[in-house]
PDB file of C-alpha atoms in Angstrom:
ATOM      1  CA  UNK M   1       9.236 -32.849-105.952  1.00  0.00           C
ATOM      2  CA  UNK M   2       8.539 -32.404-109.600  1.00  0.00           C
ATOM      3  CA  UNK M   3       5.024 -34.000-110.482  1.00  0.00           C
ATOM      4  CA  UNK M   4       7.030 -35.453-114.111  1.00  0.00           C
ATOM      5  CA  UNK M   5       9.937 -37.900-114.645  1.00  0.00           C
ATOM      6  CA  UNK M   6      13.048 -36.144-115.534  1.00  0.00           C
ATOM      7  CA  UNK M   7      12.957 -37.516-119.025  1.00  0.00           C
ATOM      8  CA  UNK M   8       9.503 -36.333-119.830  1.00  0.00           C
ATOM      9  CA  UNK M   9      10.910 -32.512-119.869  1.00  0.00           C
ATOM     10  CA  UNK M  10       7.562 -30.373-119.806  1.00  0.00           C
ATOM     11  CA  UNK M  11       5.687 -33.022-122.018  1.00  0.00           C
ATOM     12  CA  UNK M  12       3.419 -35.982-120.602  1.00  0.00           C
ATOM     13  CA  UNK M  13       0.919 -36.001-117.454  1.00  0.00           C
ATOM     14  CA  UNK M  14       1.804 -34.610-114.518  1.00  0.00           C
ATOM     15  CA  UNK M  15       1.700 -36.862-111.626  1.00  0.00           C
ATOM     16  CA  UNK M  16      -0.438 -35.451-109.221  1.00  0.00           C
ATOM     17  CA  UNK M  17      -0.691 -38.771-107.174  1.00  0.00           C
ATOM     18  CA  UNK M  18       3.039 -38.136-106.274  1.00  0.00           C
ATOM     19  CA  UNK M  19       2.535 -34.824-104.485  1.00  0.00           C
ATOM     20  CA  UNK M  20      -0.158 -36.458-102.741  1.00  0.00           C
ATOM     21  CA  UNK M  21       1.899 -39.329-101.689  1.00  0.00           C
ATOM     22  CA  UNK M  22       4.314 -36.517-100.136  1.00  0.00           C
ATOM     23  CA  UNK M  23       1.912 -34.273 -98.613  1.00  0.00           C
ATOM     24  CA  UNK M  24       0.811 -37.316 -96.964  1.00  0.00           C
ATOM     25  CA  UNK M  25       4.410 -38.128 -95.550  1.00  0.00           C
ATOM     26  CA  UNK M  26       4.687 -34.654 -94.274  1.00  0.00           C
ATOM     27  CA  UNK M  27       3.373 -32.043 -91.647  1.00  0.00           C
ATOM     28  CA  UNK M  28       4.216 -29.281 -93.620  1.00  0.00           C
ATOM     29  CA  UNK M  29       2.111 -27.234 -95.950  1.00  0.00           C
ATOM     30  CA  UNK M  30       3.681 -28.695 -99.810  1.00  0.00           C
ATOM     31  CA  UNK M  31       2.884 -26.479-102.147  1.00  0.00           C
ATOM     32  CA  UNK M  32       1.978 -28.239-105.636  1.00  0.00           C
ATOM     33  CA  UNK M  33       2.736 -27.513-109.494  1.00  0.00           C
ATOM     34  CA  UNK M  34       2.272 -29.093-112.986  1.00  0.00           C
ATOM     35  CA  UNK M  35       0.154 -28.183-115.596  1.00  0.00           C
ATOM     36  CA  UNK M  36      -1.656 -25.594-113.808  1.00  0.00           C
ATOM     37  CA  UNK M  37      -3.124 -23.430-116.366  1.00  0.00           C
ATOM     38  CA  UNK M  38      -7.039 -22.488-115.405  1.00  0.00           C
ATOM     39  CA  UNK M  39      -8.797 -22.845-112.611  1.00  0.00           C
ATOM     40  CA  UNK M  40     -10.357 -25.850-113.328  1.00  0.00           C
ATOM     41  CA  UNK M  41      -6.764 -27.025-113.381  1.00  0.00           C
ATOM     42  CA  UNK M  42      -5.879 -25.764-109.931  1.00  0.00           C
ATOM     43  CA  UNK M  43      -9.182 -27.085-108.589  1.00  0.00           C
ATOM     44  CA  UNK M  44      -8.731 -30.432-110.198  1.00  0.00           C
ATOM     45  CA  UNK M  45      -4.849 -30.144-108.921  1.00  0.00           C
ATOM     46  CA  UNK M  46      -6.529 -29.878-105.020  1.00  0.00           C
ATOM     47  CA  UNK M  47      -8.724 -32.526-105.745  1.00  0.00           C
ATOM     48  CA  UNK M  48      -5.917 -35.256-106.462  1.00  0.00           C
ATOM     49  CA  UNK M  49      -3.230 -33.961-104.182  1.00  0.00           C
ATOM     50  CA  UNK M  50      -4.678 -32.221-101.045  1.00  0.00           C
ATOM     51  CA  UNK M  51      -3.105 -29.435-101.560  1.00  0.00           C
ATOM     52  CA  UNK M  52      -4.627 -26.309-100.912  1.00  0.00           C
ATOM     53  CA  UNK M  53      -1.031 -24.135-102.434  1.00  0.00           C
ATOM     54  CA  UNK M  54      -0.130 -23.943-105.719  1.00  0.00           C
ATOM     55  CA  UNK M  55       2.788 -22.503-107.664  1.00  0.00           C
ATOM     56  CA  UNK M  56       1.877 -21.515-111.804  1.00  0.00           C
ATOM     57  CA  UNK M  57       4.590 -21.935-113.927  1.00  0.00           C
ATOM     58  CA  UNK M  58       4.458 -21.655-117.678  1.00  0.00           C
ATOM     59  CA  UNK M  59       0.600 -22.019-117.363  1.00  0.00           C
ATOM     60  CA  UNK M  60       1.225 -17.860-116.629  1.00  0.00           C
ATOM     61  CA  UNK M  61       2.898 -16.925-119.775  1.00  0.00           C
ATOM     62  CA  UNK M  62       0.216 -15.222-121.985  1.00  0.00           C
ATOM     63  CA  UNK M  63      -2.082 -15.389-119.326  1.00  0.00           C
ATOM     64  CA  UNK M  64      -1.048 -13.311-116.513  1.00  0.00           C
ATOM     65  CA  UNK M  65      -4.933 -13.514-115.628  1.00  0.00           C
ATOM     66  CA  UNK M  66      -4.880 -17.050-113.984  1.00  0.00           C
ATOM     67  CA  UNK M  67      -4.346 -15.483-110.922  1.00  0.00           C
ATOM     68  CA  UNK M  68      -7.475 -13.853-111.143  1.00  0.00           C
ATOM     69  CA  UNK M  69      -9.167 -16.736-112.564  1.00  0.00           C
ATOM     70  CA  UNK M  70      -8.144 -19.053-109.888  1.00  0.00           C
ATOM     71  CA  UNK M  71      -8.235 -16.502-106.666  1.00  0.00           C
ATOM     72  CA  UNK M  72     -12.224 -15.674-107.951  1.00  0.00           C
ATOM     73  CA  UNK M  73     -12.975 -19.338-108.436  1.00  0.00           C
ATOM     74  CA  UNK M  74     -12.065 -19.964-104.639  1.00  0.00           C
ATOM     75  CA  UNK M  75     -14.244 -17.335-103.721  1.00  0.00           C
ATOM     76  CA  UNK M  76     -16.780 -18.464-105.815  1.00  0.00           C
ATOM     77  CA  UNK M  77     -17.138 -15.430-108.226  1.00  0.00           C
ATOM     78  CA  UNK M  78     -15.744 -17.008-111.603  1.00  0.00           C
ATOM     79  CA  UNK M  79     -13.564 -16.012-113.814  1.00  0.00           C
ATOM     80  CA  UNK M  80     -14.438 -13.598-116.486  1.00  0.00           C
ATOM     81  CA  UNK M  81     -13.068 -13.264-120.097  1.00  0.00           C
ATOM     82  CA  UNK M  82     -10.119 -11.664-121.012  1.00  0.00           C
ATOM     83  CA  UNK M  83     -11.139  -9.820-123.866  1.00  0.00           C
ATOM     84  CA  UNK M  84      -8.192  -8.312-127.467  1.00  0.00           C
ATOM     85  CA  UNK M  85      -8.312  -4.896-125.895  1.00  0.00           C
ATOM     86  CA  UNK M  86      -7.289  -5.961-122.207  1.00  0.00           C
ATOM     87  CA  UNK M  87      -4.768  -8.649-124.049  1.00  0.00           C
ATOM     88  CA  UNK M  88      -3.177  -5.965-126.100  1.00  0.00           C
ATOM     89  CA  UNK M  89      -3.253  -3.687-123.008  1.00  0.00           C
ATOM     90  CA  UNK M  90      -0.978  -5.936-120.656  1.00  0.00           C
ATOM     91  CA  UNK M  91       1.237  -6.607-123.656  1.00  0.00           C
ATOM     92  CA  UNK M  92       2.196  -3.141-124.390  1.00  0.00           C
ATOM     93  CA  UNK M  93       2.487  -2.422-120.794  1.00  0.00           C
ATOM     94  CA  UNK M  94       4.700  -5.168-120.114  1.00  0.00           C
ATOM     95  CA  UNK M  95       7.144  -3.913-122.834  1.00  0.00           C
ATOM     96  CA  UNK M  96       6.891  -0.719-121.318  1.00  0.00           C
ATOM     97  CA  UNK M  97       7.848  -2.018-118.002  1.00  0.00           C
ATOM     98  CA  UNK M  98      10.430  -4.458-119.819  1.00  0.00           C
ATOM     99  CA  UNK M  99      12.046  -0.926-121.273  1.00  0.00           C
ATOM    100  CA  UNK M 100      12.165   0.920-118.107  1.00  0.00           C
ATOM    101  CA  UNK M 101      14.073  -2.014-116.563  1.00  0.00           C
ATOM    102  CA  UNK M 102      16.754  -2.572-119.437  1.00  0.00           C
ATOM    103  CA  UNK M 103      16.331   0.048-121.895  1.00  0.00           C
ATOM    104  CA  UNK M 104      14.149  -0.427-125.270  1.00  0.00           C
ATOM    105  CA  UNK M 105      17.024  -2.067-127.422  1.00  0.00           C
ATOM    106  CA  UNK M 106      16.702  -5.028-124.382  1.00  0.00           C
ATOM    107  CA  UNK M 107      13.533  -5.034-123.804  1.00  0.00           C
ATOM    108  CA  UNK M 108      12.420  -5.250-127.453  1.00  0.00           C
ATOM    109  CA  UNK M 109      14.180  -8.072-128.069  1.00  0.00           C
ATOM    110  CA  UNK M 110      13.490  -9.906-124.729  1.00  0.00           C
ATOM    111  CA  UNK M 111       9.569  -9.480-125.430  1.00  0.00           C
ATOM    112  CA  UNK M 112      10.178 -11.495-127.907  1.00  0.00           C
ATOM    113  CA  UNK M 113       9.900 -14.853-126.596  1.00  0.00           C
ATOM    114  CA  UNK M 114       6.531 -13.516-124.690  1.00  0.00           C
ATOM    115  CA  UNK M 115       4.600 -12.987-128.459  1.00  0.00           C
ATOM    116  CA  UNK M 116       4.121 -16.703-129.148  1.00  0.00           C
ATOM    117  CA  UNK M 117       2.401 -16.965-125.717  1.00  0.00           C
ATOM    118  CA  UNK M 118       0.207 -13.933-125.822  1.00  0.00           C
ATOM    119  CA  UNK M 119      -1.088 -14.725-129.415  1.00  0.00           C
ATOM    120  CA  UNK M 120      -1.583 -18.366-129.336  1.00  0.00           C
ATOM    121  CA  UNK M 121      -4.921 -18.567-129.578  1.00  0.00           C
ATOM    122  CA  UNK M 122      -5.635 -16.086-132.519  1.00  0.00           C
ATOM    123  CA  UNK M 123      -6.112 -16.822-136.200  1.00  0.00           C
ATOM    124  CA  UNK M 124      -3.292 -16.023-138.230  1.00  0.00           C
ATOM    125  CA  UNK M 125      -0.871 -15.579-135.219  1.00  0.00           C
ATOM    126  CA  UNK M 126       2.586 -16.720-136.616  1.00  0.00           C
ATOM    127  CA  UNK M 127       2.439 -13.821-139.436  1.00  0.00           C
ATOM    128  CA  UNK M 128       1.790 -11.303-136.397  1.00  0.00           C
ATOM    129  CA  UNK M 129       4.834 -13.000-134.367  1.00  0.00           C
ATOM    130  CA  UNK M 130       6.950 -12.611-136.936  1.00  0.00           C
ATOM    131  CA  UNK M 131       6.324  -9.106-137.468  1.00  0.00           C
ATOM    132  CA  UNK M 132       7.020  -8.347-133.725  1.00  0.00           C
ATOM    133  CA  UNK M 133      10.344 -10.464-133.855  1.00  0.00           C
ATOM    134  CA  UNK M 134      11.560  -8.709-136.018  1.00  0.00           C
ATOM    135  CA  UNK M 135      10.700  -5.504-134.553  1.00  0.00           C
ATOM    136  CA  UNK M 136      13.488  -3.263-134.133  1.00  0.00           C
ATOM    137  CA  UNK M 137      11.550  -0.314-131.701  1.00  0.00           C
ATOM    138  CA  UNK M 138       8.972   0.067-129.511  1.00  0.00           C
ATOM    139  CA  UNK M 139       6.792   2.198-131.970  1.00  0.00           C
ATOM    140  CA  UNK M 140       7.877  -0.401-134.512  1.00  0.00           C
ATOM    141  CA  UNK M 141       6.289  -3.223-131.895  1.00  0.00           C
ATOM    142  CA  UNK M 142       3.186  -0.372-131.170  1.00  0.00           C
ATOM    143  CA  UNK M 143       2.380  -0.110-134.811  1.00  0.00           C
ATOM    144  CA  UNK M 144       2.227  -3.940-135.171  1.00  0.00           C
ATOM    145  CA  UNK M 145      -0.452  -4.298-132.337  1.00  0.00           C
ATOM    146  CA  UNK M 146      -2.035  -1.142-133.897  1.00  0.00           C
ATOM    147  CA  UNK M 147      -2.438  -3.280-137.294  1.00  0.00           C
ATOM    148  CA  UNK M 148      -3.604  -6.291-135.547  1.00  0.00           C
ATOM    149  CA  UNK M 149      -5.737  -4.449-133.852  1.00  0.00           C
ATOM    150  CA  UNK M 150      -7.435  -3.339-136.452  1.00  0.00           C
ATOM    151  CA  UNK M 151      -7.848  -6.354-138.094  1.00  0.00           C
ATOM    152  CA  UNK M 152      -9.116  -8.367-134.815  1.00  0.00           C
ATOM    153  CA  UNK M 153     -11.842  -5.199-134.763  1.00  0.00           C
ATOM    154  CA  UNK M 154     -10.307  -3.107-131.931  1.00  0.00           C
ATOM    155  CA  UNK M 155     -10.236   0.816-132.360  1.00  0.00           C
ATOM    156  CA  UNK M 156      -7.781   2.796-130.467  1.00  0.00           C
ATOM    157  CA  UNK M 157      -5.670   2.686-127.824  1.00  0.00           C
ATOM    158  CA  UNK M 158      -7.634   3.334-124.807  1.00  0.00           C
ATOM    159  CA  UNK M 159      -6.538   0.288-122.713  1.00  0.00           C
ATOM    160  CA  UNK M 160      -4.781   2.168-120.176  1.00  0.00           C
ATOM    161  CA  UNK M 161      -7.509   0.671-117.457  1.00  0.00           C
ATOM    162  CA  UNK M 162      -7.896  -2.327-118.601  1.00  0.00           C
ATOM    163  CA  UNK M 163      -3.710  -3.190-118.420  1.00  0.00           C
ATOM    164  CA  UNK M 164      -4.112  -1.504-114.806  1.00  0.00           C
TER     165      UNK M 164
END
């Protein structure tokens, strides 16, 4: 069951009420989804349907760190912030991991569509994107974050525990 009419695509409210309504019907575990993208989401998302299982869609991309969020919420410990330096971390590890699966050429170019996620919510974001889709090499993509780096106030690259 998708929570949305087919024609509302990804935009609209989710209707919650409607995995209720099924979990209701059933003596199965449902797992729920829609617009899961915090932990208030997820909580509000049990409150509505029941549901105790969740699956996070798009409410992941940029923000690998719901999981954490949501999984230390339920045991009451809160979520903490995700800071430019553990951001900038996970995004050149995931290239790195994106190269060692298909090669650099691939992997630069795949990253791509991650950039717009993982920089939404700084100032001045769509100049950065641009310079990392247009990217042609991993340095090329490492000396971009270096720059913005810089800018946002972060020195160096010692991130390595933080993208861990």
């Amino acid at each position: 069951l998708h929570p949305r009419a087919r024609s509302a695509g990804f935009t609209g409210a989710v209707r919650w009420e409607s995995i209720r309504a099924l979990r209701e019907r059933l003596s199965i575990p449902v797992i729920a989804n829609g617009d899961i993208r915090s932990a208030a989401d997820y909580r509000e998302m049990a409150r509505v349907t029941g549901c105790t299982l969740a699956m996070v869609g798009r409410g992941a991309l940029g923000n690998p760190w719901i999981f954490r969020e949501i999984a230390g919420d339920a045991r009451g410990l809160g979520g903490r912030e995700v800071g430019p330096a553990e951001l900038f971390a996970v995004v050149e590890r995931h290239l790195l991991l994106e190269a060692a699966f298909m090669g650099e050429w691939a992997a630069v170019r795949s990253m791509r569509k991650f950039y717009r996620w993982y920089l939404r919510s700084y100032d001045g974001a769509r100049h950065w994107r641009v310079l990392l889709c247009t990217a042609e090499s991993i340095a090329e993509v490492r000396g971009i974050i270096d720059d913005l780096k810089k800018e946002l106030g972060i020195h160096g690259r010692d991130t390595a525990q933080a993208a861990s």
